[in-house]
Amino acid sequence: AEVEKRERRVRTLEASREAEHTTKMAEVQLKERLVKEEITHAVELERVKLKAANERVAAATKAAAAAEERTRQIDSSFEEFKKRYRESSEAALIQEIATLKGDLAASESRINKIVQEKNEAIFEKEQHRTNVHKLVRALKRERQKVVALEEKDKGQLRFEYANTGQHLAVGG
């Protein structure tokens, strides 16, 4: 009986270990499958990154080639400019600049003279305007004085006429 008990225990233990082993193997297989999937995903992600990097390299290479071509064009244009400058007569350019500076000075002088004459004319106009206003006011005052004197003279004449008429009536 004891041997049977031990055998049962051993079988139970073996079955338990076998079940545990099977479970652990299933876990290992699951982990292995997950790791493979992660690796596959990581590899695919790296492929996408590599493709994008290659596209950026191609675009940068194309841009660099365009920049080099533009640089060659600019260098060529600059060389042409330097050649034309060397072929031009510097003395003629200096003479032309001096002539233009003289013309500029003469024009500025004429402009300043015209501005001064204009300012003087405006000042004279304002003086005449002020004088005309003064004369108009003086004329008004004089007219008022004349009207007042005429009224005073008329009043005096009426008074004298009235007084003369009474003397005539009393004496006559």
PDB file of C-alpha atoms in Angstrom:
ATOM      1  CA  ALA A   1       0.000   0.000   0.000  1.00  0.00           C
ATOM      2  CA  GLU A   2       2.779   2.314   0.732  1.00  0.00           C
ATOM      3  CA  VAL A   3       4.468   1.556  -2.533  1.00  0.00           C
ATOM      4  CA  GLU A   4       1.191   2.271  -4.283  1.00  0.00           C
ATOM      5  CA  LYS A   5       0.902   5.520  -2.455  1.00  0.00           C
ATOM      6  CA  ARG A   6       4.395   6.439  -3.486  1.00  0.00           C
ATOM      7  CA  GLU A   7       3.770   5.401  -7.055  1.00  0.00           C
ATOM      8  CA  ARG A   8       0.589   7.508  -7.099  1.00  0.00           C
ATOM      9  CA  ARG A   9       2.465  10.404  -5.675  1.00  0.00           C
ATOM     10  CA  VAL A  10       5.252   9.947  -8.204  1.00  0.00           C
ATOM     11  CA  ARG A  11       2.689   9.714 -11.022  1.00  0.00           C
ATOM     12  CA  THR A  12       0.847  12.731  -9.691  1.00  0.00           C
ATOM     13  CA  LEU A  13       4.115  14.589  -9.384  1.00  0.00           C
ATOM     14  CA  GLU A  14       5.153  13.533 -12.901  1.00  0.00           C
ATOM     15  CA  ALA A  15       1.746  14.542 -14.286  1.00  0.00           C
ATOM     16  CA  SER A  16       1.972  17.836 -12.431  1.00  0.00           C
ATOM     17  CA  ARG A  17       5.491  18.437 -13.717  1.00  0.00           C
ATOM     18  CA  GLU A  18       4.492  17.419 -17.204  1.00  0.00           C
ATOM     19  CA  ALA A  19       1.513  19.848 -17.067  1.00  0.00           C
ATOM     20  CA  GLU A  20       3.822  22.526 -15.707  1.00  0.00           C
ATOM     21  CA  HIS A  21       6.336  21.743 -18.431  1.00  0.00           C
ATOM     22  CA  THR A  22       3.608  21.913 -21.079  1.00  0.00           C
ATOM     23  CA  THR A  23       2.390  25.234 -19.684  1.00  0.00           C
ATOM     24  CA  LYS A  24       5.908  26.610 -19.601  1.00  0.00           C
ATOM     25  CA  MET A  25       6.549  25.401 -23.143  1.00  0.00           C
ATOM     26  CA  ALA A  26       3.335  27.090 -24.294  1.00  0.00           C
ATOM     27  CA  GLU A  27       4.436  30.294 -22.545  1.00  0.00           C
ATOM     28  CA  VAL A  28       7.885  30.059 -24.133  1.00  0.00           C
ATOM     29  CA  GLN A  29       6.319  29.439 -27.552  1.00  0.00           C
ATOM     30  CA  LEU A  30       3.978  32.415 -27.036  1.00  0.00           C
ATOM     31  CA  LYS A  31       6.875  34.629 -25.946  1.00  0.00           C
ATOM     32  CA  GLU A  32       8.926  33.382 -28.886  1.00  0.00           C
ATOM     33  CA  ARG A  33       6.057  34.189 -31.296  1.00  0.00           C
ATOM     34  CA  LEU A  34       5.651  37.661 -29.713  1.00  0.00           C
ATOM     35  CA  VAL A  35       9.396  38.322 -29.950  1.00  0.00           C
ATOM     36  CA  LYS A  36       9.362  37.207 -33.617  1.00  0.00           C
ATOM     37  CA  GLU A  37       6.422  39.547 -34.304  1.00  0.00           C
ATOM     38  CA  GLU A  38       8.207  42.427 -32.540  1.00  0.00           C
ATOM     39  CA  ILE A  39      11.365  41.710 -34.503  1.00  0.00           C
ATOM     40  CA  THR A  40       9.393  41.511 -37.758  1.00  0.00           C
ATOM     41  CA  HIS A  41       7.703  44.812 -36.924  1.00  0.00           C
ATOM     42  CA  ALA A  42      11.018  46.422 -35.952  1.00  0.00           C
ATOM     43  CA  VAL A  43      12.624  45.171 -39.185  1.00  0.00           C
ATOM     44  CA  GLU A  44       9.702  46.550 -41.230  1.00  0.00           C
ATOM     45  CA  LEU A  45       9.951  49.877 -39.362  1.00  0.00           C
ATOM     46  CA  GLU A  46      13.674  50.030 -40.084  1.00  0.00           C
ATOM     47  CA  ARG A  47      12.989  49.276 -43.749  1.00  0.00           C
ATOM     48  CA  VAL A  48      10.513  52.192 -43.872  1.00  0.00           C
ATOM     49  CA  LYS A  49      13.043  54.447 -42.129  1.00  0.00           C
ATOM     50  CA  LEU A  50      15.760  53.313 -44.556  1.00  0.00           C
ATOM     51  CA  LYS A  51      13.503  53.993 -47.538  1.00  0.00           C
ATOM     52  CA  ALA A  52      12.660  57.487 -46.198  1.00  0.00           C
ATOM     53  CA  ALA A  53      16.358  58.158 -45.550  1.00  0.00           C
ATOM     54  CA  ASN A  54      17.214  57.043 -49.094  1.00  0.00           C
ATOM     55  CA  GLU A  55      14.520  59.367 -50.467  1.00  0.00           C
ATOM     56  CA  ARG A  56      15.939  62.249 -48.399  1.00  0.00           C
ATOM     57  CA  VAL A  57      19.431  61.434 -49.674  1.00  0.00           C
ATOM     58  CA  ALA A  58      18.142  61.462 -53.259  1.00  0.00           C
ATOM     59  CA  ALA A  59      16.355  64.789 -52.709  1.00  0.00           C
ATOM     60  CA  ALA A  60      19.449  66.271 -51.031  1.00  0.00           C
ATOM     61  CA  THR A  61      21.629  65.038 -53.875  1.00  0.00           C
ATOM     62  CA  LYS A  62      19.266  66.592 -56.417  1.00  0.00           C
ATOM     63  CA  ALA A  63      19.182  69.883 -54.448  1.00  0.00           C
ATOM     64  CA  ALA A  64      22.980  69.866 -54.171  1.00  0.00           C
ATOM     65  CA  ALA A  65      23.276  69.364 -57.942  1.00  0.00           C
ATOM     66  CA  ALA A  66      20.840  72.243 -58.561  1.00  0.00           C
ATOM     67  CA  ALA A  67      22.778  74.434 -56.120  1.00  0.00           C
ATOM     68  CA  GLU A  68      26.056  73.582 -57.829  1.00  0.00           C
ATOM     69  CA  GLU A  69      24.550  74.456 -61.229  1.00  0.00           C
ATOM     70  CA  ARG A  70      23.228  77.758 -59.861  1.00  0.00           C
ATOM     71  CA  THR A  71      26.663  78.468 -58.342  1.00  0.00           C
ATOM     72  CA  ARG A  72      28.283  77.810 -61.731  1.00  0.00           C
ATOM     73  CA  GLN A  73      25.783  80.190 -63.382  1.00  0.00           C
ATOM     74  CA  ILE A  74      26.459  82.895 -60.782  1.00  0.00           C
ATOM     75  CA  ASP A  75      30.213  82.428 -61.138  1.00  0.00           C
ATOM     76  CA  SER A  76      29.880  82.706 -64.912  1.00  0.00           C
ATOM     77  CA  SER A  77      27.747  85.860 -64.619  1.00  0.00           C
ATOM     78  CA  PHE A  78      30.216  87.384 -62.180  1.00  0.00           C
ATOM     79  CA  GLU A  79      33.144  86.599 -64.467  1.00  0.00           C
ATOM     80  CA  GLU A  80      31.271  88.238 -67.369  1.00  0.00           C
ATOM     81  CA  PHE A  81      30.612  91.300 -65.195  1.00  0.00           C
ATOM     82  CA  LYS A  82      34.271  91.533 -64.174  1.00  0.00           C
ATOM     83  CA  LYS A  83      35.318  91.212 -67.825  1.00  0.00           C
ATOM     84  CA  ARG A  84      32.959  94.005 -68.909  1.00  0.00           C
ATOM     85  CA  TYR A  85      34.144  96.186 -66.005  1.00  0.00           C
ATOM     86  CA  ARG A  86      37.777  95.667 -66.948  1.00  0.00           C
ATOM     87  CA  GLU A  87      36.961  96.530 -70.557  1.00  0.00           C
ATOM     88  CA  SER A  88      35.117  99.727 -69.654  1.00  0.00           C
ATOM     89  CA  SER A  89      37.002 102.973 -69.394  1.00  0.00           C
ATOM     90  CA  GLU A  90      37.240 103.949 -65.758  1.00  0.00           C
ATOM     91  CA  ALA A  91      38.178 107.510 -66.712  1.00  0.00           C
ATOM     92  CA  ALA A  92      34.988 107.794 -68.777  1.00  0.00           C
ATOM     93  CA  LEU A  93      32.950 106.547 -65.836  1.00  0.00           C
ATOM     94  CA  ILE A  94      34.654 109.001 -63.483  1.00  0.00           C
ATOM     95  CA  GLN A  95      34.015 111.837 -65.947  1.00  0.00           C
ATOM     96  CA  GLU A  96      30.367 110.826 -66.290  1.00  0.00           C
ATOM     97  CA  ILE A  97      29.993 110.742 -62.485  1.00  0.00           C
ATOM     98  CA  ALA A  98      31.569 114.205 -62.196  1.00  0.00           C
ATOM     99  CA  THR A  99      29.248 115.561 -64.902  1.00  0.00           C
ATOM    100  CA  LEU A 100      26.232 114.037 -63.185  1.00  0.00           C
ATOM    101  CA  LYS A 101      27.318 115.481 -59.834  1.00  0.00           C
ATOM    102  CA  GLY A 102      27.663 118.923 -61.462  1.00  0.00           C
ATOM    103  CA  ASP A 103      24.218 118.599 -63.029  1.00  0.00           C
ATOM    104  CA  LEU A 104      22.836 117.549 -59.665  1.00  0.00           C
ATOM    105  CA  ALA A 105      24.389 120.542 -57.913  1.00  0.00           C
ATOM    106  CA  ALA A 106      23.051 122.929 -60.576  1.00  0.00           C
ATOM    107  CA  SER A 107      19.581 121.388 -60.324  1.00  0.00           C
ATOM    108  CA  GLU A 108      19.624 121.622 -56.534  1.00  0.00           C
ATOM    109  CA  SER A 109      20.691 125.265 -56.789  1.00  0.00           C
ATOM    110  CA  ARG A 110      17.823 126.034 -59.207  1.00  0.00           C
ATOM    111  CA  ILE A 111      15.375 124.220 -56.973  1.00  0.00           C
ATOM    112  CA  ASN A 112      16.576 126.128 -53.912  1.00  0.00           C
ATOM    113  CA  LYS A 113      16.284 129.428 -55.810  1.00  0.00           C
ATOM    114  CA  ILE A 114      12.754 128.586 -56.969  1.00  0.00           C
ATOM    115  CA  VAL A 115      11.746 127.563 -53.449  1.00  0.00           C
ATOM    116  CA  GLN A 116      13.199 130.793 -52.046  1.00  0.00           C
ATOM    117  CA  GLU A 117      11.368 132.887 -54.666  1.00  0.00           C
ATOM    118  CA  LYS A 118       8.156 131.030 -53.950  1.00  0.00           C
ATOM    119  CA  ASN A 119       8.541 131.609 -50.207  1.00  0.00           C
ATOM    120  CA  GLU A 120       9.238 135.300 -50.805  1.00  0.00           C
ATOM    121  CA  ALA A 121       6.175 135.580 -53.043  1.00  0.00           C
ATOM    122  CA  ILE A 122       4.030 133.889 -50.414  1.00  0.00           C
ATOM    123  CA  PHE A 123       5.408 136.247 -47.764  1.00  0.00           C
ATOM    124  CA  GLU A 124       4.706 139.302 -49.946  1.00  0.00           C
ATOM    125  CA  LYS A 125       1.221 138.003 -50.712  1.00  0.00           C
ATOM    126  CA  GLU A 126       0.523 137.611 -46.997  1.00  0.00           C
ATOM    127  CA  GLN A 127       1.849 141.136 -46.341  1.00  0.00           C
ATOM    128  CA  HIS A 128      -0.371 142.561 -49.092  1.00  0.00           C
ATOM    129  CA  ARG A 129      -3.316 140.636 -47.756  1.00  0.00           C
ATOM    130  CA  THR A 130      -2.687 141.943 -44.255  1.00  0.00           C
ATOM    131  CA  ASN A 131      -2.315 145.495 -45.600  1.00  0.00           C
ATOM    132  CA  VAL A 132      -5.530 145.186 -47.623  1.00  0.00           C
ATOM    133  CA  HIS A 133      -7.386 144.029 -44.501  1.00  0.00           C
ATOM    134  CA  LYS A 134      -5.944 146.961 -42.560  1.00  0.00           C
ATOM    135  CA  LEU A 135      -7.005 149.363 -45.328  1.00  0.00           C
ATOM    136  CA  VAL A 136     -10.497 147.876 -45.432  1.00  0.00           C
ATOM    137  CA  ARG A 137     -10.866 148.311 -41.664  1.00  0.00           C
ATOM    138  CA  ALA A 138      -9.500 151.870 -41.853  1.00  0.00           C
ATOM    139  CA  LEU A 139     -11.891 152.647 -44.716  1.00  0.00           C
ATOM    140  CA  LYS A 140     -14.814 151.311 -42.704  1.00  0.00           C
ATOM    141  CA  ARG A 141     -13.808 153.443 -39.729  1.00  0.00           C
ATOM    142  CA  GLU A 142     -13.494 156.502 -41.962  1.00  0.00           C
ATOM    143  CA  ARG A 143     -16.897 155.840 -43.521  1.00  0.00           C
ATOM    144  CA  GLN A 144     -18.393 155.454 -40.088  1.00  0.00           C
ATOM    145  CA  LYS A 145     -16.792 158.744 -39.055  1.00  0.00           C
ATOM    146  CA  VAL A 146     -18.121 160.455 -42.195  1.00  0.00           C
ATOM    147  CA  VAL A 147     -21.611 159.059 -41.625  1.00  0.00           C
ATOM    148  CA  ALA A 148     -21.466 160.184 -37.988  1.00  0.00           C
ATOM    149  CA  LEU A 149     -20.304 163.681 -39.013  1.00  0.00           C
ATOM    150  CA  GLU A 150     -23.012 163.891 -41.668  1.00  0.00           C
ATOM    151  CA  GLU A 151     -25.624 162.890 -39.109  1.00  0.00           C
ATOM    152  CA  LYS A 152     -24.235 165.428 -36.695  1.00  0.00           C
ATOM    153  CA  ASP A 153     -24.200 168.154 -39.416  1.00  0.00           C
ATOM    154  CA  LYS A 154     -27.775 167.264 -40.438  1.00  0.00           C
ATOM    155  CA  GLY A 155     -28.864 167.477 -36.833  1.00  0.00           C
ATOM    156  CA  GLN A 156     -27.102 170.827 -36.458  1.00  0.00           C
ATOM    157  CA  LEU A 157     -28.711 172.136 -39.639  1.00  0.00           C
ATOM    158  CA  ARG A 158     -32.159 171.059 -38.479  1.00  0.00           C
ATOM    159  CA  PHE A 159     -31.589 172.701 -35.176  1.00  0.00           C
ATOM    160  CA  GLU A 160     -30.401 175.910 -36.818  1.00  0.00           C
ATOM    161  CA  TYR A 161     -33.250 175.779 -39.323  1.00  0.00           C
ATOM    162  CA  ALA A 162     -35.729 175.219 -36.567  1.00  0.00           C
ATOM    163  CA  ASN A 163     -34.252 178.122 -34.637  1.00  0.00           C
ATOM    164  CA  THR A 164     -34.231 180.357 -37.674  1.00  0.00           C
ATOM    165  CA  GLY A 165     -37.811 179.521 -38.461  1.00  0.00           C
ATOM    166  CA  GLN A 166     -38.921 180.545 -34.975  1.00  0.00           C
ATOM    167  CA  HIS A 167     -37.145 183.887 -35.224  1.00  0.00           C
ATOM    168  CA  LEU A 168     -38.785 184.499 -38.517  1.00  0.00           C
ATOM    169  CA  ALA A 169     -42.151 183.621 -37.112  1.00  0.00           C
ATOM    170  CA  VAL A 170     -41.660 185.873 -34.077  1.00  0.00           C
ATOM    171  CA  GLY A 171     -40.208 188.787 -36.051  1.00  0.00           C
ATOM    172  CA  GLY A 172     -42.239 188.533 -39.135  1.00  0.00           C
TER     173      GLY A 172
END
